[in-house]
Short mmCIF file of C-alpha atoms and ligand atoms in Angstrom, two decimals:
data_model
loop_
_atom_site.label_atom_id
_atom_site.label_comp_id
_atom_site.label_asym_id
_atom_site.label_seq_id
_atom_site.Cartn_x
_atom_site.Cartn_y
_atom_site.Cartn_z
CA MET A 52 52.46 44.45 46.80
CA LEU A 53 50.51 45.75 49.25
CA PRO A 54 48.73 44.35 51.11
CA VAL A 55 44.73 45.09 51.01
CA LYS A 56 44.55 46.12 54.73
CA GLU A 57 47.29 48.49 54.49
CA ALA A 58 45.92 49.81 51.52
CA LEU A 59 42.64 50.48 52.73
CA SER A 60 44.38 52.27 56.41
CA ILE A 61 46.14 54.62 53.87
CA ILE A 62 42.59 55.45 52.19
CA LEU A 63 40.62 56.43 55.18
CA ALA A 64 43.16 58.03 56.65
CA GLU A 65 42.84 60.48 54.16
CA VAL A 66 38.97 60.66 54.12
CA ARG A 67 36.98 62.96 56.41
CA PRO A 68 33.00 63.15 57.20
CA LEU A 69 31.48 65.83 55.53
CA GLU A 70 29.88 68.71 57.47
CA SER A 71 25.72 68.72 58.31
CA GLU A 72 22.82 69.89 57.33
CA THR A 73 19.00 70.20 58.02
CA VAL A 74 16.30 67.73 56.29
CA ASP A 75 13.20 66.78 56.97
CA THR A 76 12.50 63.85 59.21
CA LEU A 77 11.52 61.50 56.52
CA SER A 78 14.44 62.52 54.29
CA ALA A 79 16.45 61.60 56.87
CA LEU A 80 16.07 57.84 56.62
CA GLY A 81 19.66 56.30 55.94
CA ARG A 82 21.15 59.47 57.13
CA VAL A 83 23.74 59.34 60.19
CA LEU A 84 22.22 62.11 63.01
CA ALA A 85 24.52 65.00 63.72
CA GLU A 86 22.92 65.93 66.85
CA ASP A 87 21.59 64.00 70.27
CA ILE A 88 17.53 64.37 70.71
CA THR A 89 16.25 64.88 73.73
CA ALA A 90 12.27 64.56 74.37
CA ALA A 91 10.63 68.26 74.53
CA ARG A 92 7.96 66.17 75.92
CA PRO A 93 7.04 62.54 77.74
CA ASN A 94 5.75 59.87 76.40
CA PRO A 95 3.49 59.19 77.05
CA PRO A 96 2.24 62.47 77.07
CA TRP A 97 -0.64 61.65 80.11
CA ASP A 98 -1.70 57.99 82.18
CA ASN A 99 -3.75 56.92 79.59
CA SER A 100 -6.26 53.68 78.22
CA ALA A 101 -4.65 50.56 76.62
CA MET A 102 -7.87 49.65 76.23
CA ASP A 103 -11.67 50.61 75.00
CA GLY A 104 -13.64 49.48 78.31
CA TYR A 105 -14.62 51.89 81.38
CA ALA A 106 -12.37 54.03 83.86
CA LEU A 107 -12.97 53.03 87.34
CA ARG A 108 -11.48 52.76 90.52
CA SER A 109 -9.49 49.71 91.18
CA GLU A 110 -10.71 49.36 94.71
CA ASP A 111 -14.39 49.20 93.74
CA ALA A 112 -14.06 46.14 91.66
CA ARG A 113 -11.36 44.49 93.44
CA GLN A 114 -13.69 41.58 94.21
CA ALA A 115 -15.35 41.82 91.36
CA SER A 116 -16.44 38.23 89.48
CA LYS A 117 -18.77 36.69 86.77
CA ASP A 118 -21.16 35.60 89.66
CA SER A 119 -20.70 38.67 91.81
CA PRO A 120 -19.91 41.71 89.80
CA ALA A 121 -19.07 45.41 90.37
CA ALA A 122 -22.62 47.72 89.55
CA LEU A 123 -20.63 50.94 88.33
CA ARG A 124 -22.56 54.55 87.41
CA VAL A 125 -21.75 55.60 83.89
CA ILE A 126 -21.21 59.26 84.32
CA TYR A 127 -19.70 60.05 80.46
CA ASP A 128 -17.96 58.84 77.36
CA LEU A 129 -14.41 59.44 76.66
CA PRO A 130 -13.03 58.91 73.18
CA ALA A 131 -9.80 59.69 71.87
CA GLY A 132 -8.63 62.95 71.28
CA SER A 133 -10.81 64.28 74.09
CA THR A 134 -9.90 65.30 77.64
CA PRO A 135 -12.05 64.44 80.70
CA ARG A 136 -15.13 66.34 81.92
CA GLY A 137 -14.28 65.68 85.62
CA PRO A 138 -13.19 63.33 88.37
CA VAL A 139 -14.28 59.06 88.79
CA ASN A 140 -15.82 59.58 92.10
CA LYS A 141 -16.52 56.33 94.86
CA GLY A 142 -19.24 53.81 92.37
CA GLU A 143 -18.59 55.42 89.21
CA ALA A 144 -17.00 54.79 86.05
CA VAL A 145 -16.39 56.59 82.38
CA ARG A 146 -16.75 55.24 79.34
CA ILE A 147 -13.17 55.11 77.62
CA MET A 148 -11.57 54.18 74.18
CA THR A 149 -7.77 53.36 73.69
CA GLY A 150 -5.80 56.28 74.24
CA ALA A 151 -7.93 58.73 75.96
CA PRO A 152 -6.23 59.98 79.01
CA VAL A 153 -7.64 58.44 82.40
CA PRO A 154 -9.78 60.98 83.99
CA ASP A 155 -8.39 61.82 87.75
CA GLY A 156 -9.79 59.51 90.42
CA ALA A 157 -9.60 56.46 88.22
CA ASP A 158 -6.34 54.45 88.43
CA ALA A 159 -7.62 51.57 85.96
CA VAL A 160 -9.39 50.55 83.17
CA VAL A 161 -11.74 47.22 82.48
CA MET A 162 -11.92 45.75 78.83
CA VAL A 163 -14.92 46.42 77.58
CA GLU A 164 -15.40 42.82 77.34
CA LYS A 165 -15.27 42.15 80.09
CA THR A 166 -18.58 44.04 81.09
CA GLU A 167 -22.41 44.55 80.48
CA ALA A 168 -23.94 47.53 80.13
CA ARG A 169 -27.18 47.80 81.63
CA GLY A 170 -28.54 51.43 81.07
CA GLU A 171 -26.30 54.12 83.18
CA THR A 172 -24.80 51.39 84.86
CA VAL A 173 -22.31 48.83 83.90
CA LEU A 174 -21.42 45.48 85.62
CA VAL A 175 -17.93 44.42 85.93
CA PHE A 176 -17.27 40.62 86.01
CA GLU A 177 -13.82 40.82 86.92
CA ALA A 178 -11.45 41.52 89.70
CA ILE A 179 -9.50 45.01 88.78
CA ARG A 180 -6.15 45.60 89.86
CA PRO A 181 -4.40 49.24 90.44
CA GLY A 182 -3.10 50.53 87.16
CA ALA A 183 -4.61 47.69 84.92
CA ASN A 184 -4.71 48.72 81.25
CA VAL A 185 -3.68 52.19 82.41
CA ARG A 186 -0.62 53.49 80.16
CA LYS A 187 1.62 55.37 82.06
CA SER A 188 2.74 58.76 81.34
CA GLY A 189 6.78 58.98 80.82
CA GLU A 190 6.54 54.93 81.05
CA ASP A 191 8.24 55.11 77.46
CA PHE A 192 10.67 58.38 78.13
CA ALA A 193 10.60 61.17 80.13
CA SER A 194 10.84 64.89 79.31
CA GLY A 195 14.75 65.34 78.97
CA ASP A 196 15.28 62.02 78.20
CA MET A 197 18.27 61.45 75.51
CA VAL A 198 16.12 59.18 73.14
CA ILE A 199 18.70 59.19 70.37
CA ARG A 200 22.42 59.82 70.38
CA GLU A 201 24.61 61.90 67.71
CA GLY A 202 26.04 59.15 65.05
CA THR A 203 23.04 57.20 64.91
CA VAL A 204 22.15 55.84 61.63
CA ILE A 205 18.44 56.75 60.85
CA ARG A 206 15.93 53.61 60.44
CA PRO A 207 12.45 53.51 60.74
CA ALA A 208 12.54 53.05 64.26
CA GLU A 209 14.77 56.48 64.55
CA VAL A 210 11.87 57.88 62.31
CA LEU A 211 9.41 56.98 64.70
CA MET A 212 10.94 58.47 67.72
CA LEU A 213 11.63 61.36 65.84
CA ALA A 214 8.00 62.29 64.85
CA THR A 215 6.94 61.21 68.36
CA THR A 216 8.76 63.88 69.76
CA GLY A 217 7.72 66.28 67.16
CA LYS A 218 10.91 66.56 65.22
CA ALA A 219 9.95 67.61 61.79
CA ALA A 220 13.56 68.59 60.36
CA VAL A 221 16.23 67.01 61.95
CA CYS A 222 20.43 67.58 61.64
CA VAL A 223 22.26 65.41 59.83
CA LYS A 224 25.72 64.33 57.87
CA LYS A 225 25.79 65.34 54.04
CA ARG A 226 25.67 62.18 52.02
CA PRO A 227 28.90 62.01 49.82
CA VAL A 228 28.33 63.06 46.01
CA ALA A 229 30.79 61.09 44.07
CA ALA A 230 31.51 61.26 40.26
CA VAL A 231 31.72 58.57 38.11
CA LEU A 232 34.46 58.54 35.58
CA SER A 233 34.95 56.01 32.66
CA THR A 234 38.15 55.81 30.40
CA GLY A 235 38.85 53.68 27.52
CA ASP A 236 39.01 53.99 23.57
CA GLU A 237 37.08 51.57 23.09
CA LEU A 238 33.95 52.89 25.39
CA VAL A 239 30.61 53.54 23.55
CA ASP A 240 27.34 54.58 25.35
CA ILE A 241 24.53 52.47 26.12
CA GLU A 242 22.48 53.75 23.71
CA THR A 243 25.07 53.10 20.87
CA VAL A 244 25.17 49.93 19.58
CA PRO A 245 29.07 48.97 19.64
CA SER A 246 30.98 48.98 15.86
CA PRO A 247 33.59 46.58 15.91
CA GLY A 248 36.26 47.22 18.56
CA LYS A 249 34.30 49.02 20.87
CA ILE A 250 32.03 47.66 23.72
CA THR A 251 29.53 49.41 25.72
CA ASN A 252 30.47 51.26 28.57
CA SER A 253 29.33 49.08 31.89
CA ASN A 254 31.44 50.42 34.64
CA GLY A 255 29.96 53.62 34.16
CA TYR A 256 26.52 52.02 35.27
CA GLY A 257 27.85 49.32 37.51
CA LEU A 258 29.53 52.29 39.95
CA CYS A 259 27.17 54.58 39.83
CA ALA A 260 24.97 51.56 40.81
CA LEU A 261 27.24 50.88 43.88
CA VAL A 262 27.78 54.16 44.88
CA LYS A 263 23.88 54.94 45.18
CA ASP A 264 23.66 51.65 46.95
CA SER A 265 26.29 53.10 49.25
CA GLY A 266 23.80 55.87 50.33
CA ALA A 267 25.46 58.50 48.32
CA GLU A 268 24.70 60.22 45.16
CA ALA A 269 26.39 59.06 41.99
CA VAL A 270 27.04 61.94 38.88
CA ASN A 271 27.96 59.58 35.91
CA LEU A 272 30.31 61.83 33.83
CA GLY A 273 30.30 59.47 31.29
CA ILE A 274 33.61 58.45 28.92
CA ALA A 275 36.72 60.13 28.70
CA PRO A 276 39.36 59.59 25.88
CA ASP A 277 42.60 57.80 26.58
CA THR A 278 44.21 60.93 26.19
CA ARG A 279 46.27 63.48 28.28
CA GLN A 280 43.92 66.15 27.41
CA GLY A 281 40.49 63.91 27.17
CA LEU A 282 41.01 62.85 30.63
CA MET A 283 42.31 66.84 32.02
CA ASP A 284 38.77 68.16 30.80
CA LYS A 285 36.75 65.66 31.94
CA LEU A 286 38.93 65.24 35.55
CA THR A 287 38.28 68.95 35.70
CA GLU A 288 34.49 68.28 36.33
CA ALA A 289 34.96 65.68 37.94
CA VAL A 290 36.74 67.66 41.12
CA LYS A 291 34.36 69.36 42.11
CA TYR A 292 32.28 66.76 43.70
CA ASP A 293 33.30 64.90 47.00
CA CYS A 294 34.65 62.09 45.42
CA ILE A 295 36.27 61.06 41.87
CA ILE A 296 36.05 57.69 40.85
CA THR A 297 37.50 56.16 37.83
CA SER A 298 37.71 53.04 35.90
CA GLY A 299 40.25 52.19 33.75
CA GLY A 300 43.82 53.61 32.62
CA VAL A 301 45.54 52.36 35.73
CA SER A 302 47.69 49.88 34.53
CA VAL A 303 50.78 49.38 32.87
CA GLY A 304 49.10 50.06 28.99
CA ASP A 305 50.81 52.66 26.95
CA TYR A 306 47.56 54.57 27.39
CA ASP A 307 47.26 54.44 30.57
CA PHE A 308 46.98 58.07 31.61
CA VAL A 309 44.94 58.55 34.67
CA LYS A 310 47.27 58.31 37.44
CA ASP A 311 49.52 60.80 35.43
CA VAL A 312 47.10 63.55 34.63
CA LEU A 313 45.65 63.18 38.46
CA LYS A 314 49.15 63.81 39.55
CA GLU A 315 49.72 66.89 36.81
CA MET A 316 46.20 67.84 38.50
CA GLY A 317 47.68 68.58 41.79
CA SER A 318 46.78 65.58 43.49
CA GLU A 319 49.36 63.75 45.81
CA MET A 320 49.00 60.32 43.50
CA ARG A 321 50.09 56.55 45.12
CA PHE A 322 49.64 54.26 42.95
CA TRP A 323 49.66 50.38 43.91
CA LYS A 324 49.65 46.70 42.93
CA VAL A 325 47.42 46.05 45.88
CA ALA A 326 48.17 41.63 46.83
CA MET A 327 44.30 41.20 45.59
CA LYS A 328 42.48 39.40 42.98
CA PRO A 329 41.01 40.95 41.37
CA GLY A 330 41.62 44.44 41.47
CA LYS A 331 45.31 44.28 41.63
CA PRO A 332 46.15 47.90 40.28
CA LEU A 333 44.94 50.80 42.07
CA ALA A 334 45.61 54.58 42.23
CA PHE A 335 44.46 56.93 44.90
CA GLY A 336 45.06 60.32 45.82
CA VAL A 337 43.44 63.55 47.56
CA ILE A 338 42.57 66.46 45.40
CA GLY A 339 41.69 69.77 46.86
CA GLY A 340 40.81 67.49 50.12
CA ARG A 341 38.50 64.98 47.94
CA PRO A 342 39.51 61.34 47.61
CA ALA A 343 39.99 60.27 44.43
CA PHE A 344 39.81 56.87 43.05
CA GLY A 345 41.62 55.51 40.19
CA LEU A 346 40.00 51.49 39.91
CA PRO A 347 40.84 49.16 37.25
CA GLY A 348 39.16 48.26 34.01
CA ASN A 349 37.91 45.23 34.15
CA PRO A 350 34.25 44.99 35.51
CA ILE A 351 34.75 42.84 38.40
CA SER A 352 38.03 44.17 39.10
CA SER A 353 36.55 47.68 39.65
CA MET A 354 33.30 46.50 41.77
CA VAL A 355 35.31 44.41 43.89
CA ALA A 356 38.25 47.22 44.40
CA PHE A 357 34.53 49.52 44.86
CA GLU A 358 33.63 47.39 47.65
CA GLN A 359 36.95 46.90 49.27
CA PHE A 360 38.37 50.84 49.44
CA VAL A 361 35.91 53.43 47.72
CA ARG A 362 32.44 51.87 49.82
CA PRO A 363 34.33 52.48 53.20
CA ALA A 364 35.36 55.91 52.18
CA LEU A 365 32.28 57.14 51.22
CA LEU A 366 30.66 55.38 54.40
CA LYS A 367 33.02 57.01 56.44
CA MET A 368 32.12 60.50 54.77
CA ALA A 369 28.54 59.87 55.25
CA GLY A 370 29.43 59.92 59.21
CA ARG A 371 29.24 56.04 59.82
CA LYS A 372 31.21 54.51 62.42
CA ASP A 373 29.92 50.72 60.74
CA ILE A 374 31.89 51.19 57.67
CA TYR A 375 32.68 47.67 56.67
CA ARG A 376 30.78 44.70 55.28
CA ARG A 377 30.62 42.39 58.20
CA THR A 378 32.51 39.02 57.32
CA PHE A 379 31.60 35.63 58.72
CA PRO A 380 32.49 32.05 58.90
CA ALA A 381 30.40 29.86 56.23
CA ILE A 382 31.27 26.33 54.69
CA LEU A 383 32.24 25.36 51.68
CA THR A 384 30.33 23.64 49.13
CA ALA A 385 33.39 23.15 46.35
CA PRO A 386 36.54 22.90 46.13
CA ILE A 387 38.90 26.30 45.34
CA LYS A 388 42.26 26.58 43.75
CA LYS A 389 44.23 29.59 43.44
CA LYS A 390 47.77 30.87 43.49
CA PRO A 391 49.63 31.87 46.92
CA GLY A 392 50.79 35.80 46.99
CA ARG A 393 46.96 37.76 46.73
CA VAL A 394 43.87 37.55 48.67
CA ASN A 395 41.32 36.36 46.11
CA PHE A 396 37.54 37.87 46.53
CA LEU A 397 35.95 35.21 44.81
CA ARG A 398 32.07 35.37 43.71
CA GLY A 399 29.80 32.90 45.95
CA SER A 400 26.32 32.16 46.80
CA LEU A 401 25.73 32.29 49.87
CA THR A 402 22.51 30.98 51.69
CA ILE A 403 21.45 30.75 54.94
CA THR A 404 20.10 27.26 56.27
CA ASP A 405 19.35 25.74 59.62
CA GLU A 406 22.48 23.98 59.20
CA GLY A 407 24.55 27.54 59.30
CA PHE A 408 25.52 29.77 56.19
CA LEU A 409 26.88 27.52 53.01
CA VAL A 410 28.71 29.23 50.78
CA LYS A 411 29.04 27.88 46.72
CA PRO A 412 32.00 29.20 44.47
CA LEU A 413 31.04 30.31 41.44
CA GLU A 414 32.33 28.68 38.25
CA GLY A 415 33.95 31.61 36.05
CA GLN A 416 35.89 33.37 37.84
CA GLY A 417 37.74 35.83 35.59
CA SER A 418 37.45 39.40 36.15
CA GLY A 419 35.41 39.98 32.95
CA MET A 420 32.58 37.70 33.59
CA ILE A 421 29.61 39.48 34.66
CA SER A 422 27.51 36.33 34.78
CA THR A 423 28.99 35.42 37.67
CA MET A 424 28.64 38.63 39.36
CA VAL A 425 24.75 38.38 39.01
CA GLN A 426 24.90 35.00 40.52
CA ALA A 427 26.91 36.11 43.38
CA ASN A 428 25.77 37.68 46.38
CA ALA A 429 28.91 37.17 48.52
CA PHE A 430 32.58 37.31 48.32
CA ILE A 431 34.61 34.31 49.58
CA ILE A 432 37.83 35.73 50.82
CA ALA A 433 40.80 33.55 50.06
CA PRO A 434 43.50 34.05 52.18
CA GLU A 435 46.94 35.48 50.96
CA GLY A 436 49.06 32.18 51.72
CA VAL A 437 46.56 29.57 50.81
CA SER A 438 46.99 27.86 47.41
CA ALA A 439 43.77 25.31 47.94
CA LEU A 440 40.45 25.54 50.27
CA GLU A 441 39.00 22.23 50.25
CA GLU A 442 34.85 21.48 50.09
CA GLY A 443 33.67 21.65 53.64
CA GLU A 444 36.23 24.07 54.87
CA VAL A 445 35.27 27.25 56.63
CA VAL A 446 36.36 30.17 54.90
CA HIS A 447 35.18 33.89 55.61
CA VAL A 448 32.38 35.26 53.71
CA GLN A 449 31.61 38.82 52.84
CA PRO A 450 27.98 39.41 52.10
CA PHE A 451 27.41 42.78 49.55
CA ASP A 452 23.87 42.63 49.43
CA ALA A 453 20.74 42.04 51.73
CA THR A 454 19.77 39.45 49.10
CA VAL A 455 20.99 37.04 51.28
CA LEU A 456 18.29 37.82 54.51
CA GLN A 457 15.51 37.65 52.10
CA ALA A 458 13.23 34.86 51.51
CA VAL A 459 10.29 33.14 49.07
CA THR A 460 8.42 32.16 51.58
CA PRO A 461 7.98 33.55 55.29
CA GLY A 462 9.77 30.98 57.18
CA TYR A 463 7.05 30.82 60.27
P1 LIG B 76 42.06 49.23 31.32
O1 LIG B 76 42.23 49.08 32.88
O2 LIG B 76 41.72 50.15 30.49
O3 LIG B 76 43.28 48.53 30.75
O4 LIG B 76 40.91 48.00 30.80
C1 LIG B 76 40.32 46.65 31.21
C2 LIG B 76 39.82 45.81 30.68
O5 LIG B 76 38.62 46.35 31.05
C3 LIG B 76 39.84 45.80 29.30
O6 LIG B 76 39.27 44.92 28.42
C4 LIG B 76 38.55 47.04 29.10
O7 LIG B 76 37.81 47.16 27.86
C5 LIG B 76 37.75 46.82 29.95
N1 LIG B 76 37.00 47.85 30.33
C6 LIG B 76 37.43 49.36 30.66
N2 LIG B 76 36.69 50.18 31.04
C7 LIG B 76 35.53 49.51 30.97
C8 LIG B 76 34.02 50.40 31.15
N3 LIG B 76 33.92 51.42 31.60
N4 LIG B 76 33.00 49.19 30.68
C9 LIG B 76 33.42 47.51 30.54
N5 LIG B 76 34.39 47.52 30.50
C10 LIG B 76 35.68 48.09 30.56
MG1 LIG B 77 41.80 51.39 28.86
#
């Protein structure tokens, strides 16, 4: 049996990042930046006020205090969005709003709460140092600064930065479009009530959801029958997309034709028994430069195989470098028994506590047990060689969604 890591590295060696496209800045959220972003202007663009108050020359109020305020002549009002009407000379002040440009001559702003207006005069009750409450031009970034590098994943912070630099559209890596095909004569579509012997095509939905959850686009091609011709027809459609994902028909059953048909279609097919549980049978090939994954039919097997092999491949195609789920140690809250020889990806419920990460292995680890997948938020990675893990032992976990980082109370 092929070790999981080897299967993964063979797969990833065949997968390349897609080309780039230009999209509007908000649509770039979650995508990988395909250009360096250099600021065409500084931020802030000019020295501006951090407070509502009075712009003044700090030397005029250096000694000011509650008992001995400085009295300055207010020469005009300066709201945000306006430009100064003239410089501030000795003994003068300008009523200024947050964000307005600091007039020439002024080098500080006193907040309005520390002043009192008396007609044309303002009294300043606080000692002012040079630069007080002034945001300096370029203190965030200067014109010509590289503010985001190519390869960065665009988060809300990057969108904010792009907007600040005036970038309305941006060059990003394309998102892969993956076709999902479910094979099996037993399958009926979700709208059909299954007759005896039939089951609903769960995997088509589960795998499309996983594709979307990976930031890629999913095309559900529905069900292909367990015949060579039927598979051929559907796979001919599937190979038009960036990535081909099938479920079922890859084991050693009499009707498991997926790998044969993909081979007939010109794919250099590899078929492995991967040393993992669930998800042992796996077919992988490349058709016209596009990766094709033949995942096992059992719903949990297909999900686990997707998580370990397809998701990293889709992220690589999308230009990501951080393509793996982070794994980390957690304390096991119940024992686990397993057979040595295969890595087990056990469904677990992971919680973050003040004592650290705790993970509970769930009852019902069969590859058709969808209810435990629903309760789980992480895989417990039980290594190939071991046959038992004890309660209290430290194991590695691989959370597969962000719910573990969410809470029902704010925590502060
Ligand atoms: P196979 O790998 O085709 O032999 O399928 C293994 C098991 O997974 C069988 O019990 C199938 O009925 C089940 N199965 C295959 N495809 C699907 C699917 N799309 N949705 C739900 N169960 C499936
Ligand atoms: Mg089948």
